[in-house]
Amino acid sequence: MTVDGFARPLPVTTVLGITAAAALVPLNSTMIAVALPSIADAFDMTTARASVLITLYLVCMLVGQPIAGRVADRFGSRRTIGVALLGLAAFSVLAAVASAFSILVIARVLQAVCATALSPSAQALLRSSTPPAGRGRVFGIFGSVMGVGAAAGPVIGGVLVAMFDWRAIFIVNVPIALAAAAASRSVAEPSASIAAVISTDQRITNPIFVSGYAAQALSAQAQYALILLTPLVLDARGWGAGSIGLSLSALTGGMILFGPLGGRVGDRRGPRLPASAGLVIGAASVAGLALAGHSVGSVVLVIAIALFGIGLGAAIPNVMSAALGSVPPDRTGAAAGMFTTARYAGSIPTTLLIAAWVSDDAGGAGRILVISTVCMCAAVVATRWFPSGPPVDGAA
């Protein structure tokens, strides 16, 4: 039985399994951070030198995801995600048994090359196997699981290193990758065509996709500003690491809880309303912090970042649904590969500005928050190009 030419909506367990594949990307970018001192000790080097394992991974993500998206269009997203998961599992094992740092670096790079295909392929597979009217819900689940992956990385990494050693952070990828591969095999998708190969060489420039990319990049700027500035502000006020981490979970928690809800609203009303409303809430939160300056109370700060998380959680599934739904189905992989770079386009300049302008006592944070307010307002404006009615495939 089909719905609008699609098979029945995917079971939540299948959606979670496919999304778990994409969640391996943020999990592996944050989990290793707590293991760097142990890795440095194991190979008799400085932690700064060992941090090349993080740098190389992020560079691969930035460069490789658009390419991987085109590969998914050419060979099919289900096949691509399956091969990528098996490769990631194999190279994770190689990293875990590495006897020299050079071998660990090679394994890490190969692991990252496989990981570049996971998010574009997962998004393309979910889009191709879900009716337009159900994609908000699916992408809401996707955003929630990705948030869990990023937030849980340091926690999982710390537990594994404490209980075993640094090698365990690579071994843990294996069962997750195999389970995600099994979930992806249960999903049918249209076969890739020669037309897809040709079309992915063309630039994706329709106004809905461009505005979706802009909204994602601009909101990511503000998100990373809060993630990086909050610890500085609270540390300067004498908060401990545990309390700071708990305060940041308010942002992640809002995104996780309100992602599926915002997606469901978008399925019924179209992506423009929940996307713009969520971004307005986020803009108001950042603007309030910028106006309050150093006088803002710690509790008010935590409430503000919680509201920002709620707004962003409601908005992002609809930003994703609008952007990926605006391209032809045979170009979804390429579009998803490009779309994933938006987070880097927003986050990298933010980290550079904070490094240049903000002191250890959070001096200069106000200027960053003003920029973030402007970015969030621009993100709201970008949503005016989103569909105001229920999403339709290829609606450019």
mmCIF file of C-alpha atoms in Angstrom:
data_model
loop_
_atom_site.group_PDB
_atom_site.id
_atom_site.type_symbol
_atom_site.label_atom_id
_atom_site.label_comp_id
_atom_site.label_asym_id
_atom_site.label_seq_id
_atom_site.Cartn_x
_atom_site.Cartn_y
_atom_site.Cartn_z
ATOM 1 C CA MET A 1 0.000 0.000 0.000
ATOM 2 C CA THR A 2 1.319 3.436 -0.932
ATOM 3 C CA VAL A 3 0.726 7.046 0.044
ATOM 4 C CA ASP A 4 1.158 9.622 -2.754
ATOM 5 C CA GLY A 5 3.325 7.130 -4.637
ATOM 6 C CA PHE A 6 5.450 6.324 -1.596
ATOM 7 C CA ALA A 7 5.435 3.213 0.530
ATOM 8 C CA ARG A 8 3.765 3.399 3.933
ATOM 9 C CA PRO A 9 5.430 5.892 6.315
ATOM 10 C CA LEU A 10 8.578 4.431 7.806
ATOM 11 C CA PRO A 11 8.287 2.972 11.307
ATOM 12 C CA VAL A 12 9.878 5.122 13.994
ATOM 13 C CA THR A 13 12.379 2.339 14.719
ATOM 14 C CA THR A 14 13.565 2.391 11.096
ATOM 15 C CA VAL A 15 13.842 6.194 11.118
ATOM 16 C CA LEU A 16 15.858 6.008 14.329
ATOM 17 C CA GLY A 17 18.139 3.347 12.839
ATOM 18 C CA ILE A 18 18.858 5.384 9.700
ATOM 19 C CA THR A 19 19.316 8.565 11.734
ATOM 20 C CA ALA A 20 21.738 6.739 14.031
ATOM 21 C CA ALA A 21 24.033 6.451 11.022
ATOM 22 C CA ALA A 22 24.146 10.238 10.646
ATOM 23 C CA ALA A 23 24.482 10.666 14.427
ATOM 24 C CA LEU A 24 27.803 8.807 14.249
ATOM 25 C CA VAL A 25 29.252 11.962 12.646
ATOM 26 C CA PRO A 26 28.800 14.369 15.607
ATOM 27 C CA LEU A 27 29.358 11.507 18.066
ATOM 28 C CA ASN A 28 32.823 10.877 16.638
ATOM 29 C CA SER A 29 33.696 14.553 16.435
ATOM 30 C CA THR A 30 32.978 15.189 20.145
ATOM 31 C CA MET A 31 33.640 11.803 21.765
ATOM 32 C CA ILE A 32 37.359 11.893 20.957
ATOM 33 C CA ALA A 33 37.902 15.247 22.689
ATOM 34 C CA VAL A 34 37.934 13.702 26.168
ATOM 35 C CA ALA A 35 40.216 10.900 24.984
ATOM 36 C CA LEU A 36 42.985 13.147 23.605
ATOM 37 C CA PRO A 37 45.039 13.266 26.840
ATOM 38 C CA SER A 38 45.002 9.448 27.041
ATOM 39 C CA ILE A 39 45.951 9.135 23.375
ATOM 40 C CA ALA A 40 48.776 11.625 23.848
ATOM 41 C CA ASP A 41 50.092 9.651 26.836
ATOM 42 C CA ALA A 42 49.872 6.370 24.939
ATOM 43 C CA PHE A 43 52.014 7.672 22.088
ATOM 44 C CA ASP A 44 54.254 9.935 24.209
ATOM 45 C CA MET A 45 53.295 13.264 22.668
ATOM 46 C CA THR A 46 51.534 16.495 23.592
ATOM 47 C CA THR A 47 47.769 16.772 23.605
ATOM 48 C CA ALA A 48 48.087 19.637 21.121
ATOM 49 C CA ARG A 49 49.786 17.339 18.634
ATOM 50 C CA ALA A 50 47.190 14.619 19.203
ATOM 51 C CA SER A 51 44.438 17.143 18.405
ATOM 52 C CA VAL A 52 45.280 16.692 14.729
ATOM 53 C CA LEU A 53 42.863 13.759 14.979
ATOM 54 C CA ILE A 54 40.026 16.261 15.466
ATOM 55 C CA THR A 55 41.256 18.751 12.875
ATOM 56 C CA LEU A 56 41.607 16.176 10.101
ATOM 57 C CA TYR A 57 38.164 14.785 10.843
ATOM 58 C CA LEU A 58 36.489 18.205 10.585
ATOM 59 C CA VAL A 59 38.346 19.087 7.385
ATOM 60 C CA CYS A 60 37.155 15.822 5.822
ATOM 61 C CA MET A 61 33.581 16.646 6.847
ATOM 62 C CA LEU A 62 33.711 20.115 5.320
ATOM 63 C CA VAL A 63 35.267 19.023 2.027
ATOM 64 C CA GLY A 64 33.852 15.541 1.635
ATOM 65 C CA GLN A 65 30.115 15.826 2.356
ATOM 66 C CA PRO A 66 29.127 17.622 -0.877
ATOM 67 C CA ILE A 67 31.124 15.053 -2.862
ATOM 68 C CA ALA A 68 29.577 12.192 -0.905
ATOM 69 C CA GLY A 69 26.117 13.556 -1.668
ATOM 70 C CA ARG A 70 26.794 13.265 -5.374
ATOM 71 C CA VAL A 71 28.041 9.726 -4.882
ATOM 72 C CA ALA A 72 24.735 8.901 -3.178
ATOM 73 C CA ASP A 73 22.823 10.285 -6.173
ATOM 74 C CA ARG A 74 24.934 8.224 -8.537
ATOM 75 C CA PHE A 75 24.863 4.875 -6.757
ATOM 76 C CA GLY A 76 21.783 5.232 -4.544
ATOM 77 C CA SER A 77 21.616 6.515 -0.990
ATOM 78 C CA ARG A 78 20.812 3.115 0.525
ATOM 79 C CA ARG A 79 23.831 1.469 -1.087
ATOM 80 C CA THR A 80 26.082 4.418 -0.232
ATOM 81 C CA ILE A 81 25.083 4.507 3.426
ATOM 82 C CA GLY A 82 25.534 0.735 3.731
ATOM 83 C CA VAL A 83 29.053 0.781 2.287
ATOM 84 C CA ALA A 84 29.977 3.847 4.341
ATOM 85 C CA LEU A 85 28.798 2.227 7.577
ATOM 86 C CA LEU A 86 30.707 -0.981 6.951
ATOM 87 C CA GLY A 87 33.799 1.051 6.070
ATOM 88 C CA LEU A 88 33.481 3.187 9.189
ATOM 89 C CA ALA A 89 33.161 0.059 11.340
ATOM 90 C CA ALA A 90 36.240 -1.511 9.741
ATOM 91 C CA PHE A 91 38.411 1.595 10.065
ATOM 92 C CA SER A 92 37.219 2.124 13.638
ATOM 93 C CA VAL A 93 38.579 -1.332 14.438
ATOM 94 C CA LEU A 94 41.852 -0.386 12.722
ATOM 95 C CA ALA A 95 42.041 2.772 14.864
ATOM 96 C CA ALA A 96 41.356 0.769 18.020
ATOM 97 C CA VAL A 97 44.256 -1.636 17.375
ATOM 98 C CA ALA A 98 46.703 0.995 16.060
ATOM 99 C CA SER A 99 50.186 0.407 17.430
ATOM 100 C CA ALA A 100 51.630 3.709 16.175
ATOM 101 C CA PHE A 101 50.255 7.222 15.994
ATOM 102 C CA SER A 102 50.778 7.337 12.216
ATOM 103 C CA ILE A 103 48.509 4.305 11.831
ATOM 104 C CA LEU A 104 45.918 5.937 14.073
ATOM 105 C CA VAL A 105 45.992 9.090 11.919
ATOM 106 C CA ILE A 106 45.519 7.054 8.728
ATOM 107 C CA ALA A 107 42.653 5.090 10.295
ATOM 108 C CA ARG A 108 41.047 8.314 11.530
ATOM 109 C CA VAL A 109 41.180 9.890 8.066
ATOM 110 C CA LEU A 110 39.696 6.771 6.446
ATOM 111 C CA GLN A 111 37.033 6.701 9.153
ATOM 112 C CA ALA A 112 36.221 10.342 8.373
ATOM 113 C CA VAL A 113 36.044 9.674 4.613
ATOM 114 C CA CYS A 114 33.388 7.035 5.274
ATOM 115 C CA ALA A 115 31.589 9.316 7.741
ATOM 116 C CA THR A 116 31.254 12.078 5.117
ATOM 117 C CA ALA A 117 28.672 9.945 3.312
ATOM 118 C CA LEU A 118 26.477 9.242 6.331
ATOM 119 C CA SER A 119 24.537 12.477 6.824
ATOM 120 C CA PRO A 120 23.862 13.243 3.117
ATOM 121 C CA SER A 121 22.891 9.621 2.429
ATOM 122 C CA ALA A 122 20.660 9.396 5.512
ATOM 123 C CA GLN A 123 18.860 12.620 4.626
ATOM 124 C CA ALA A 124 18.453 11.541 1.003
ATOM 125 C CA LEU A 125 17.190 8.098 2.011
ATOM 126 C CA LEU A 126 14.663 9.567 4.452
ATOM 127 C CA ARG A 127 13.480 12.079 1.875
ATOM 128 C CA SER A 128 13.111 9.504 -0.926
ATOM 129 C CA SER A 129 11.205 7.032 1.251
ATOM 130 C CA THR A 130 8.845 9.466 3.031
ATOM 131 C CA PRO A 131 5.784 11.257 1.570
ATOM 132 C CA PRO A 132 6.135 15.063 1.560
ATOM 133 C CA ALA A 133 3.412 15.396 4.211
ATOM 134 C CA GLY A 134 5.425 13.259 6.655
ATOM 135 C CA ARG A 135 8.899 14.660 6.211
ATOM 136 C CA GLY A 136 8.662 17.266 8.943
ATOM 137 C CA ARG A 137 8.111 14.532 11.518
ATOM 138 C CA VAL A 138 10.953 12.448 10.112
ATOM 139 C CA PHE A 139 13.406 15.354 9.969
ATOM 140 C CA GLY A 140 12.318 16.362 13.455
ATOM 141 C CA ILE A 141 13.390 12.933 14.694
ATOM 142 C CA PHE A 142 16.570 13.301 12.627
ATOM 143 C CA GLY A 143 17.429 16.614 14.296
ATOM 144 C CA SER A 144 16.713 15.236 17.762
ATOM 145 C CA VAL A 145 18.939 12.201 17.298
ATOM 146 C CA MET A 146 21.721 14.353 15.845
ATOM 147 C CA GLY A 147 21.466 16.574 18.916
ATOM 148 C CA VAL A 148 21.725 13.548 21.173
ATOM 149 C CA GLY A 149 24.797 12.374 19.249
ATOM 150 C CA ALA A 150 26.590 15.694 19.692
ATOM 151 C CA ALA A 151 25.615 16.101 23.342
ATOM 152 C CA ALA A 152 26.293 12.498 24.328
ATOM 153 C CA GLY A 153 29.739 12.359 22.716
ATOM 154 C CA PRO A 154 31.759 13.798 25.631
ATOM 155 C CA VAL A 155 29.729 11.797 28.161
ATOM 156 C CA ILE A 156 30.120 8.487 26.323
ATOM 157 C CA GLY A 157 33.772 9.200 25.623
ATOM 158 C CA GLY A 158 34.471 9.985 29.269
ATOM 159 C CA VAL A 159 32.763 6.817 30.511
ATOM 160 C CA LEU A 160 34.534 4.596 27.985
ATOM 161 C CA VAL A 161 37.963 6.053 28.682
ATOM 162 C CA ALA A 162 37.406 5.768 32.444
ATOM 163 C CA MET A 163 36.158 2.168 32.287
ATOM 164 C CA PHE A 164 38.492 0.876 29.577
ATOM 165 C CA ASP A 165 40.881 3.143 27.647
ATOM 166 C CA TRP A 166 40.894 5.406 24.601
ATOM 167 C CA ARG A 167 40.599 2.478 22.188
ATOM 168 C CA ALA A 168 37.028 1.876 23.365
ATOM 169 C CA ILE A 169 35.796 5.114 21.755
ATOM 170 C CA PHE A 170 36.470 3.537 18.370
ATOM 171 C CA ILE A 171 35.113 0.080 19.173
ATOM 172 C CA VAL A 172 31.749 1.539 20.258
ATOM 173 C CA ASN A 173 31.152 2.617 16.639
ATOM 174 C CA VAL A 174 30.970 -0.980 15.432
ATOM 175 C CA PRO A 175 27.632 -2.107 16.932
ATOM 176 C CA ILE A 176 25.991 1.255 16.133
ATOM 177 C CA ALA A 177 27.181 1.110 12.517
ATOM 178 C CA LEU A 178 26.023 -2.478 12.032
ATOM 179 C CA ALA A 179 22.589 -1.754 13.531
ATOM 180 C CA ALA A 180 22.187 1.329 11.310
ATOM 181 C CA ALA A 181 23.244 -0.673 8.249
ATOM 182 C CA ALA A 182 20.562 -3.266 9.013
ATOM 183 C CA ALA A 183 17.927 -0.523 9.348
ATOM 184 C CA SER A 184 18.877 1.081 6.027
ATOM 185 C CA ARG A 185 18.623 -2.257 4.183
ATOM 186 C CA SER A 186 14.926 -2.499 5.084
ATOM 187 C CA VAL A 187 14.108 0.668 3.122
ATOM 188 C CA ALA A 188 13.281 0.666 -0.584
ATOM 189 C CA GLU A 189 14.329 3.570 -2.769
ATOM 190 C CA PRO A 190 14.148 4.440 -6.461
ATOM 191 C CA SER A 191 17.097 3.295 -8.543
ATOM 192 C CA ALA A 192 19.692 5.875 -9.475
ATOM 193 C CA SER A 193 19.552 6.936 -13.110
ATOM 194 C CA ILE A 194 21.814 8.426 -15.735
ATOM 195 C CA ALA A 195 19.740 11.601 -15.439
ATOM 196 C CA ALA A 196 20.772 11.785 -11.807
ATOM 197 C CA VAL A 197 24.442 11.605 -12.755
ATOM 198 C CA ILE A 198 24.031 14.490 -15.176
ATOM 199 C CA SER A 199 21.799 16.611 -12.969
ATOM 200 C CA THR A 200 24.072 16.544 -9.947
ATOM 201 C CA ASP A 201 26.700 18.363 -11.968
ATOM 202 C CA GLN A 202 24.370 21.362 -12.164
ATOM 203 C CA ARG A 203 24.305 23.950 -9.414
ATOM 204 C CA ILE A 204 21.423 23.915 -6.954
ATOM 205 C CA THR A 205 20.319 27.535 -6.872
ATOM 206 C CA ASN A 206 16.547 27.591 -6.505
ATOM 207 C CA PRO A 207 15.389 30.265 -4.020
ATOM 208 C CA ILE A 208 13.913 27.847 -1.475
ATOM 209 C CA PHE A 209 17.118 25.819 -1.203
ATOM 210 C CA VAL A 210 19.297 28.938 -1.039
ATOM 211 C CA SER A 211 17.114 30.494 1.659
ATOM 212 C CA GLY A 212 17.122 27.204 3.589
ATOM 213 C CA TYR A 213 20.905 27.054 3.411
ATOM 214 C CA ALA A 214 21.107 30.661 4.584
ATOM 215 C CA ALA A 215 18.715 30.053 7.488
ATOM 216 C CA GLN A 216 20.709 27.020 8.597
ATOM 217 C CA ALA A 217 24.071 28.822 8.404
ATOM 218 C CA LEU A 218 22.823 31.990 10.124
ATOM 219 C CA SER A 219 21.134 30.111 12.979
ATOM 220 C CA ALA A 220 24.231 27.919 13.398
ATOM 221 C CA GLN A 221 26.258 31.094 13.957
ATOM 222 C CA ALA A 222 24.064 32.037 16.910
ATOM 223 C CA GLN A 223 23.893 28.472 18.223
ATOM 224 C CA TYR A 224 27.657 28.091 18.372
ATOM 225 C CA ALA A 225 28.032 31.564 19.841
ATOM 226 C CA LEU A 226 25.848 30.520 22.786
ATOM 227 C CA ILE A 227 27.562 27.147 23.127
ATOM 228 C CA LEU A 228 31.003 28.770 23.273
ATOM 229 C CA LEU A 229 30.166 31.916 25.220
ATOM 230 C CA THR A 230 28.027 30.386 27.979
ATOM 231 C CA PRO A 231 30.912 28.403 29.540
ATOM 232 C CA LEU A 232 33.089 31.529 29.527
ATOM 233 C CA VAL A 233 30.425 33.639 31.233
ATOM 234 C CA LEU A 234 29.546 31.028 33.858
ATOM 235 C CA ASP A 235 33.155 30.079 34.521
ATOM 236 C CA ALA A 236 33.945 33.729 35.203
ATOM 237 C CA ARG A 237 31.154 33.632 37.809
ATOM 238 C CA GLY A 238 32.644 30.618 39.559
ATOM 239 C CA TRP A 239 30.414 27.871 38.181
ATOM 240 C CA GLY A 240 31.893 24.370 38.093
ATOM 241 C CA ALA A 241 32.273 22.262 34.959
ATOM 242 C CA GLY A 242 29.351 20.020 35.892
ATOM 243 C CA SER A 243 26.983 22.937 36.400
ATOM 244 C CA ILE A 244 28.090 24.551 33.149
ATOM 245 C CA GLY A 245 27.501 21.313 31.271
ATOM 246 C CA LEU A 246 24.043 20.988 32.795
ATOM 247 C CA SER A 247 23.180 24.542 31.776
ATOM 248 C CA LEU A 248 24.166 23.850 28.164
ATOM 249 C CA SER A 249 21.966 20.761 28.162
ATOM 250 C CA ALA A 250 19.027 23.179 28.345
ATOM 251 C CA LEU A 251 19.788 24.227 24.769
ATOM 252 C CA THR A 252 20.206 20.666 23.528
ATOM 253 C CA GLY A 253 17.148 19.493 25.449
ATOM 254 C CA GLY A 254 14.961 22.137 23.838
ATOM 255 C CA MET A 255 16.093 21.074 20.388
ATOM 256 C CA ILE A 256 15.547 17.392 21.122
ATOM 257 C CA LEU A 257 12.072 17.819 22.610
ATOM 258 C CA PHE A 258 10.651 20.341 20.165
ATOM 259 C CA GLY A 259 12.195 19.010 16.930
ATOM 260 C CA PRO A 260 9.521 16.353 16.254
ATOM 261 C CA LEU A 261 6.743 18.720 17.383
ATOM 262 C CA GLY A 262 7.898 21.489 15.055
ATOM 263 C CA GLY A 263 8.189 18.976 12.228
ATOM 264 C CA ARG A 264 4.608 17.784 12.740
ATOM 265 C CA VAL A 265 3.334 21.373 12.608
ATOM 266 C CA GLY A 266 5.232 21.864 9.358
ATOM 267 C CA ASP A 267 3.664 18.735 7.875
ATOM 268 C CA ARG A 268 0.196 20.174 8.528
ATOM 269 C CA ARG A 269 0.727 23.906 7.949
ATOM 270 C CA GLY A 270 3.761 24.079 5.705
ATOM 271 C CA PRO A 271 7.358 24.808 6.770
ATOM 272 C CA ARG A 272 7.241 28.611 6.683
ATOM 273 C CA LEU A 273 5.174 29.190 9.821
ATOM 274 C CA PRO A 274 7.010 26.930 12.312
ATOM 275 C CA ALA A 275 10.413 27.808 10.835
ATOM 276 C CA SER A 276 9.860 31.559 11.098
ATOM 277 C CA ALA A 277 8.182 31.306 14.524
ATOM 278 C CA GLY A 278 11.000 29.173 15.923
ATOM 279 C CA LEU A 279 13.666 31.500 14.573
ATOM 280 C CA VAL A 280 11.826 34.532 15.998
ATOM 281 C CA ILE A 281 11.926 32.891 19.443
ATOM 282 C CA GLY A 282 15.651 32.251 18.965
ATOM 283 C CA ALA A 283 16.280 35.811 17.789
ATOM 284 C CA ALA A 284 14.408 37.252 20.775
ATOM 285 C CA SER A 285 16.447 35.104 23.172
ATOM 286 C CA VAL A 286 19.775 36.241 21.746
ATOM 287 C CA ALA A 287 18.647 39.859 21.504
ATOM 288 C CA GLY A 288 17.632 39.796 25.158
ATOM 289 C CA LEU A 289 21.064 38.563 26.174
ATOM 290 C CA ALA A 290 22.766 41.165 23.990
ATOM 291 C CA LEU A 291 20.727 43.977 25.578
ATOM 292 C CA ALA A 292 21.274 42.720 29.125
ATOM 293 C CA GLY A 293 25.044 42.507 28.693
ATOM 294 C CA HIS A 294 27.130 41.621 31.750
ATOM 295 C CA SER A 295 24.221 42.380 34.058
ATOM 296 C CA VAL A 296 22.243 39.326 32.946
ATOM 297 C CA GLY A 297 21.578 36.912 35.790
ATOM 298 C CA SER A 298 22.868 33.347 35.535
ATOM 299 C CA VAL A 299 19.369 31.861 35.821
ATOM 300 C CA VAL A 300 18.067 34.239 33.140
ATOM 301 C CA LEU A 301 21.000 33.192 30.938
ATOM 302 C CA VAL A 302 20.060 29.523 31.266
ATOM 303 C CA ILE A 303 16.394 30.291 30.567
ATOM 304 C CA ALA A 304 17.401 32.269 27.475
ATOM 305 C CA ILE A 305 19.485 29.450 26.014
ATOM 306 C CA ALA A 306 16.670 26.998 26.791
ATOM 307 C CA LEU A 307 14.235 29.194 24.833
ATOM 308 C CA PHE A 308 16.771 29.421 22.019
ATOM 309 C CA GLY A 309 16.934 25.615 21.929
ATOM 310 C CA ILE A 310 13.144 25.360 21.816
ATOM 311 C CA GLY A 311 12.952 27.838 18.950
ATOM 312 C CA LEU A 312 15.743 26.227 16.995
ATOM 313 C CA GLY A 313 14.297 22.766 17.599
ATOM 314 C CA ALA A 314 10.978 23.837 16.092
ATOM 315 C CA ALA A 315 12.619 25.604 13.157
ATOM 316 C CA ILE A 316 15.389 23.338 11.870
ATOM 317 C CA PRO A 317 13.280 20.306 10.788
ATOM 318 C CA ASN A 318 11.226 22.684 8.651
ATOM 319 C CA VAL A 319 14.303 24.423 7.276
ATOM 320 C CA MET A 320 15.613 21.002 6.262
ATOM 321 C CA SER A 321 12.268 19.848 4.893
ATOM 322 C CA ALA A 322 11.860 22.992 2.793
ATOM 323 C CA ALA A 323 15.401 22.950 1.437
ATOM 324 C CA LEU A 324 15.602 19.262 0.534
ATOM 325 C CA GLY A 325 12.005 19.133 -0.693
ATOM 326 C CA SER A 326 12.716 21.925 -3.173
ATOM 327 C CA VAL A 327 15.082 19.889 -5.352
ATOM 328 C CA PRO A 328 14.285 17.032 -7.749
ATOM 329 C CA PRO A 329 14.382 13.619 -6.044
ATOM 330 C CA ASP A 330 17.380 12.498 -8.094
ATOM 331 C CA ARG A 331 19.444 15.383 -6.715
ATOM 332 C CA THR A 332 18.647 14.948 -3.041
ATOM 333 C CA GLY A 333 22.075 13.526 -2.188
ATOM 334 C CA ALA A 334 23.904 16.460 -3.745
ATOM 335 C CA ALA A 335 21.528 18.893 -2.043
ATOM 336 C CA ALA A 336 21.940 17.200 1.331
ATOM 337 C CA GLY A 337 25.715 17.210 0.935
ATOM 338 C CA MET A 338 25.683 20.948 0.271
ATOM 339 C CA PHE A 339 23.139 21.600 3.028
ATOM 340 C CA THR A 340 25.273 19.934 5.705
ATOM 341 C CA THR A 341 28.093 22.407 5.044
ATOM 342 C CA ALA A 342 25.831 25.246 6.214
ATOM 343 C CA ARG A 343 26.597 24.426 9.857
ATOM 344 C CA TYR A 344 30.314 24.861 9.165
ATOM 345 C CA ALA A 345 29.674 28.101 7.250
ATOM 346 C CA GLY A 346 28.003 29.445 10.379
ATOM 347 C CA SER A 347 30.140 27.919 13.111
ATOM 348 C CA ILE A 348 33.694 28.421 11.802
ATOM 349 C CA PRO A 349 33.533 32.254 11.552
ATOM 350 C CA THR A 350 31.986 32.325 15.027
ATOM 351 C CA THR A 351 34.857 30.407 16.589
ATOM 352 C CA LEU A 352 37.357 32.735 14.894
ATOM 353 C CA LEU A 353 35.577 35.877 16.094
ATOM 354 C CA ILE A 354 35.318 34.591 19.667
ATOM 355 C CA ALA A 355 39.022 33.716 19.654
ATOM 356 C CA ALA A 356 39.861 37.223 18.427
ATOM 357 C CA TRP A 357 37.427 39.339 20.478
ATOM 358 C CA VAL A 358 36.453 37.521 23.668
ATOM 359 C CA SER A 359 38.699 37.300 26.732
ATOM 360 C CA ASP A 360 38.731 34.542 29.333
ATOM 361 C CA ASP A 361 36.465 36.603 31.603
ATOM 362 C CA ALA A 362 33.894 36.847 28.762
ATOM 363 C CA GLY A 363 34.812 40.439 27.943
ATOM 364 C CA GLY A 364 33.733 41.236 24.383
ATOM 365 C CA ALA A 365 30.897 38.704 24.395
ATOM 366 C CA GLY A 366 28.395 41.482 23.817
ATOM 367 C CA ARG A 367 29.702 42.190 20.316
ATOM 368 C CA ILE A 368 29.328 38.520 19.378
ATOM 369 C CA LEU A 369 25.751 38.485 20.664
ATOM 370 C CA VAL A 370 24.891 41.578 18.616
ATOM 371 C CA ILE A 371 26.191 39.823 15.496
ATOM 372 C CA SER A 372 24.199 36.729 16.466
ATOM 373 C CA THR A 373 21.038 38.817 16.821
ATOM 374 C CA VAL A 374 21.526 40.240 13.329
ATOM 375 C CA CYS A 375 22.144 36.731 11.956
ATOM 376 C CA MET A 376 18.984 35.352 13.563
ATOM 377 C CA CYS A 377 16.909 38.243 12.204
ATOM 378 C CA ALA A 378 18.337 37.549 8.739
ATOM 379 C CA ALA A 379 17.450 33.869 9.169
ATOM 380 C CA VAL A 380 13.841 34.859 9.899
ATOM 381 C CA VAL A 381 13.775 36.931 6.706
ATOM 382 C CA ALA A 382 15.119 33.959 4.729
ATOM 383 C CA THR A 383 12.056 31.884 5.627
ATOM 384 C CA ARG A 384 9.786 34.143 3.565
ATOM 385 C CA TRP A 385 10.749 32.036 0.530
ATOM 386 C CA PHE A 386 9.599 28.807 2.202
ATOM 387 C CA PRO A 387 6.309 27.223 1.104
ATOM 388 C CA SER A 388 3.366 28.415 3.181
ATOM 389 C CA GLY A 389 1.324 25.292 2.456
ATOM 390 C CA PRO A 390 1.974 21.554 2.808
ATOM 391 C CA PRO A 391 5.320 20.608 1.196
ATOM 392 C CA VAL A 392 5.405 19.363 -2.396
ATOM 393 C CA ASP A 393 8.351 17.625 -4.052
ATOM 394 C CA GLY A 394 10.572 19.853 -6.165
ATOM 395 C CA ALA A 395 8.626 23.025 -5.297
ATOM 396 C CA ALA A 396 11.184 25.642 -6.276
#
